[in-house]
Every structure is written in structure tokens, then in C-alpha cells.
Backbone as ProteinMPNN parsed JSONL, in Angstrom:
{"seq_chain_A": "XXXXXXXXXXXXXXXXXXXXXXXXXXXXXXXXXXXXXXXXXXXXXXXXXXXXXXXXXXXXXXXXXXXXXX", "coords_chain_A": {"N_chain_A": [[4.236, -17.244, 5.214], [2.399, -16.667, 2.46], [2.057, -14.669, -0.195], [0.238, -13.917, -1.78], [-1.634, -14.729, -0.194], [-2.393, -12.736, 2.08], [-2.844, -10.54, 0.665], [-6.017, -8.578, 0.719], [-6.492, -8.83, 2.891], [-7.898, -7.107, 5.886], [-6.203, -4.347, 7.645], [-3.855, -2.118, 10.166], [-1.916, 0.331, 10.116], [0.933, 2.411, 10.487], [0.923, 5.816, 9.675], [2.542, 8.438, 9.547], [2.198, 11.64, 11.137], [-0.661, 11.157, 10.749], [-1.568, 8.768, 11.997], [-2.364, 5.74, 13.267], [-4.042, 3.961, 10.703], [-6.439, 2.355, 9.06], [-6.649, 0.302, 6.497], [-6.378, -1.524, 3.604], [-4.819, -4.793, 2.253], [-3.904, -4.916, -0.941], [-1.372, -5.35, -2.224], [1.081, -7.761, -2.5], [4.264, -8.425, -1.804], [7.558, -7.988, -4.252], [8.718, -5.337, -4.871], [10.237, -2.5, -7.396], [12.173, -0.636, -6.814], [13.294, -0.62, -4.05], [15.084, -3.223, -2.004], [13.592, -6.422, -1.266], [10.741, -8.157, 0.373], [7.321, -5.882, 0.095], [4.367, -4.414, 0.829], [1.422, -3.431, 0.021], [-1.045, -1.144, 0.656], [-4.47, -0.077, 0.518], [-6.129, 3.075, 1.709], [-8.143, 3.685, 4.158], [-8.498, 6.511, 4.73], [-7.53, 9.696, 3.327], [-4.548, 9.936, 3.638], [-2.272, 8.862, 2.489], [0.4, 8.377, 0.346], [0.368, 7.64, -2.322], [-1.296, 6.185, -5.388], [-0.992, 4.165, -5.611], [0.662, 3.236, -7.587], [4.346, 3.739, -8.125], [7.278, 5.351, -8.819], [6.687, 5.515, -11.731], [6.069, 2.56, -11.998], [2.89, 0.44, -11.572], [1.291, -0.989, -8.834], [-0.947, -1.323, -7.853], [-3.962, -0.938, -7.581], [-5.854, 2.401, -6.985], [-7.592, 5.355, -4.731], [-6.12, 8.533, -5.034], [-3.673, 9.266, -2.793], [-4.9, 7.736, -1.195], [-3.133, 5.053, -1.205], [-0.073, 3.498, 0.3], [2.961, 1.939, 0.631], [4.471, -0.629, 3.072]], "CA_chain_A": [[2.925, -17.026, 4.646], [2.49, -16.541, 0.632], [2.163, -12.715, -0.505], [-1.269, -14.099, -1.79], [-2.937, -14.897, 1.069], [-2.645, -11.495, 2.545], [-3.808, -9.828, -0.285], [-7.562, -8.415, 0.591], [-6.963, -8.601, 4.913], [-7.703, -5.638, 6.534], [-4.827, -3.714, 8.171], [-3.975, -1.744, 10.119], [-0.624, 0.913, 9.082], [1.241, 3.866, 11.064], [1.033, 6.663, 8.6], [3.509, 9.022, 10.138], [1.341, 12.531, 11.888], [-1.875, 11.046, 10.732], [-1.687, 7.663, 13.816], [-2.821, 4.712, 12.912], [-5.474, 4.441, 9.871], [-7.266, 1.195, 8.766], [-7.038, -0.55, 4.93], [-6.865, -3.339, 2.995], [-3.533, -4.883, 1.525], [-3.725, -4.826, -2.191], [-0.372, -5.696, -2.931], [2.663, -8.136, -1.477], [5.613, -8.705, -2.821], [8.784, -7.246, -4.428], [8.734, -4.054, -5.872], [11.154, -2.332, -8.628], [12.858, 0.662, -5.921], [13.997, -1.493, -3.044], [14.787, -4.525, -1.631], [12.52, -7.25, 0.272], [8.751, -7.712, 0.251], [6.49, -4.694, 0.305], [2.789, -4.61, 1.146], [1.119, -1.823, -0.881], [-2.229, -0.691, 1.145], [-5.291, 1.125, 0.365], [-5.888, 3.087, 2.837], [-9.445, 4.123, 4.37], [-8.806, 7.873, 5.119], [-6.649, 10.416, 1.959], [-3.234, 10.055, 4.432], [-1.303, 7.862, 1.671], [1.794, 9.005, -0.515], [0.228, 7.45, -3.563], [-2.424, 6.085, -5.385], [-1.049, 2.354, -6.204], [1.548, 3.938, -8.515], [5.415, 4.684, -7.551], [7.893, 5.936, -9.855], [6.243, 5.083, -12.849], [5.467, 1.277, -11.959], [1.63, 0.473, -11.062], [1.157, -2.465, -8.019], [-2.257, -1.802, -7.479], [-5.176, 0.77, -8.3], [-6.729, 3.294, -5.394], [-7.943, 7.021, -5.138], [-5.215, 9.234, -4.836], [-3.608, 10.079, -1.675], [-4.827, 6.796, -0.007], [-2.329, 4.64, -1.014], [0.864, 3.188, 1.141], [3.769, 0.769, 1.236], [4.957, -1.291, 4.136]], "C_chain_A": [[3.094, -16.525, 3.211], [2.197, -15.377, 0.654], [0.34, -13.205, -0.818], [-2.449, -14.345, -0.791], [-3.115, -13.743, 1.997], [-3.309, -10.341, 2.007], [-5.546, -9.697, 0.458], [-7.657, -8.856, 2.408], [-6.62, -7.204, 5.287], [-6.495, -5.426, 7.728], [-5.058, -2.942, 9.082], [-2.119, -0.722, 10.632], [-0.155, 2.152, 10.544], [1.817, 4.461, 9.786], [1.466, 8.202, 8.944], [2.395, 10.634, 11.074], [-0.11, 12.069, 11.823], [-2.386, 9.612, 11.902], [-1.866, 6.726, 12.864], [-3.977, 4.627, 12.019], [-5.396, 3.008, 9.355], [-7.247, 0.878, 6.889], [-6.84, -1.834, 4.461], [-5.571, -3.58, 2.28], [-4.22, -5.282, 0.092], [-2.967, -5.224, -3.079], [0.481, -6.679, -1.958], [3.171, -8.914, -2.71], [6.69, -7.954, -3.234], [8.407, -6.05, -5.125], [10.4, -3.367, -6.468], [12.541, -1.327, -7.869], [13.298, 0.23, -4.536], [13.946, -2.871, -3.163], [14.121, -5.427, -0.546], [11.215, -6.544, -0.242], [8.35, -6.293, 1.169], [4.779, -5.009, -0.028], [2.389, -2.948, 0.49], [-0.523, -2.07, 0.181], [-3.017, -0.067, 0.513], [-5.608, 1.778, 1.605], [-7.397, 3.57, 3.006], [-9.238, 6.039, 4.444], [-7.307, 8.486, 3.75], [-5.384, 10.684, 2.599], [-2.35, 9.292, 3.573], [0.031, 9.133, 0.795], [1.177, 8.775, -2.027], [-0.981, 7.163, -4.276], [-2.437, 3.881, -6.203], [0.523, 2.158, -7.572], [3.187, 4.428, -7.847], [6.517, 4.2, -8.271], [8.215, 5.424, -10.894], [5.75, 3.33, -12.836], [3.868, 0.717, -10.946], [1.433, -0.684, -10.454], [-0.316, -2.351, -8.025], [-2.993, -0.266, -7.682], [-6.3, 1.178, -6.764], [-6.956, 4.626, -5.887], [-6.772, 7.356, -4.855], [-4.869, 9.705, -3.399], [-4.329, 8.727, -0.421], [-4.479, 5.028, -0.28], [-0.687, 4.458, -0.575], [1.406, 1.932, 1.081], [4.336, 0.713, 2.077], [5.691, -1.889, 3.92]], "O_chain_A": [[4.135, -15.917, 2.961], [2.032, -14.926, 1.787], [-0.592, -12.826, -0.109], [-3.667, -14.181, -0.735], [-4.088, -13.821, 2.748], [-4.024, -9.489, 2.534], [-6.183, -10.728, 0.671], [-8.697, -9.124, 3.011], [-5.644, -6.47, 5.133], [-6.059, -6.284, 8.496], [-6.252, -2.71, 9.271], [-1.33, -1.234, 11.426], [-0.957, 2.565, 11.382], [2.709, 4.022, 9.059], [0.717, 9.116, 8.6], [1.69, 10.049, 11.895], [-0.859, 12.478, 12.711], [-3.469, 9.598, 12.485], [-1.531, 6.908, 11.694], [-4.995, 5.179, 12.434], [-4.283, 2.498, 9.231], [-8.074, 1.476, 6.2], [-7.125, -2.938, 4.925], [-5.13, -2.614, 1.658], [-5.173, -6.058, 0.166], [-3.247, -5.469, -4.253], [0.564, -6.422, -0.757], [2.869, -9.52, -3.738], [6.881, -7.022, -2.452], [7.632, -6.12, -6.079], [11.483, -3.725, -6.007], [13.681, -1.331, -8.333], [13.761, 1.178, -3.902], [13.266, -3.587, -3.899], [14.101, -5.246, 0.672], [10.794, -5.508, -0.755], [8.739, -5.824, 2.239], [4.24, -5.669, -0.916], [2.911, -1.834, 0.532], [-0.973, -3.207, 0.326], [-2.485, 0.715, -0.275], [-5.399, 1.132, 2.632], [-7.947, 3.877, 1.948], [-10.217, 6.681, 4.063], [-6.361, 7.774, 3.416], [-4.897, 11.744, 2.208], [-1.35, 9.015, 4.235], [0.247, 10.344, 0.84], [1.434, 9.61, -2.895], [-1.924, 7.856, -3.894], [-3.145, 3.037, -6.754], [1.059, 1.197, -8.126], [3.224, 5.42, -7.119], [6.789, 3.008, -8.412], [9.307, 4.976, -11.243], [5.041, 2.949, -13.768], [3.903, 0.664, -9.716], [1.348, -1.646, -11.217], [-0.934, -3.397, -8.224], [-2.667, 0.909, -7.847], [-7.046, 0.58, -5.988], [-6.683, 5.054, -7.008], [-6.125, 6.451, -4.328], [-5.648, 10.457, -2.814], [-4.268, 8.781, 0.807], [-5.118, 4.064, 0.141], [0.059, 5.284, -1.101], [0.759, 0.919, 1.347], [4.966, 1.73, 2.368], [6.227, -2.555, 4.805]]}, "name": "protein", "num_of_chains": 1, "seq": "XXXXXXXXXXXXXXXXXXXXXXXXXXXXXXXXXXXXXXXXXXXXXXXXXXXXXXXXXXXXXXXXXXXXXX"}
């Protein structure tokens, strides 16, 4: 399946003490700090690590705290 066509389907993530929480993929594809595709999330509830942003390179734009890669 293409990284694009996942873009914008709802999800849904295990976000380690907080269970299972519901968003929207935002991102797929490679990123700059590992290797192999990564799915960047928004996430519906402020359980994320980021906000679309990780260490210093920007995949995708969210509130703070409810974004997540997969």
C-alpha cells in the first residue's frame, strides 16, 4: 500500500499507560532518526510524545502532546 493512501485514515495506536486512543495518520514514510517506514499520528486525546516535530525535523503539524510515531 503507498504511504499516501493512508495518510488522513483514522487509527487506532497503543500509547503505552494511556490504552488504546483513536487519531488520524498524518504522516507515512521514512523519517531522519531510524530506519523503515514510520506513521506519524495525531492523536485525539494529549497522550502523544510530540507535536509533529522530532529532533528538530517537522513531519506533520498537531497540538502539543498529541502527536505519535508508529
Amino acid at each position: 500500500m503507498a504511504a499516501e493512501s493512508i495518510v488522513g485514515a483514522r487509527v487506532r495506536v497503543q500509547c503505552g499507560s494511556a490504552g488504546r486512543v483513536g487519531g488520524v495518520v498524518r504522516f507515512a514514510g521514512e523519517v531522519h532518526y531510524c530506519k523503515g517506514a514510520m506513521c506519524g499520528v495525531e492523536l485525539d486525546a494529549p497522550v502523544g510524545r510530540n507535536d509533529g516535530m522530532v529532533r528538530g525535523s517537522r513531519y506533520f503539524r498537531c497540538r502539543p502532546n498529541h502527536g505519535i510515531f508508529v
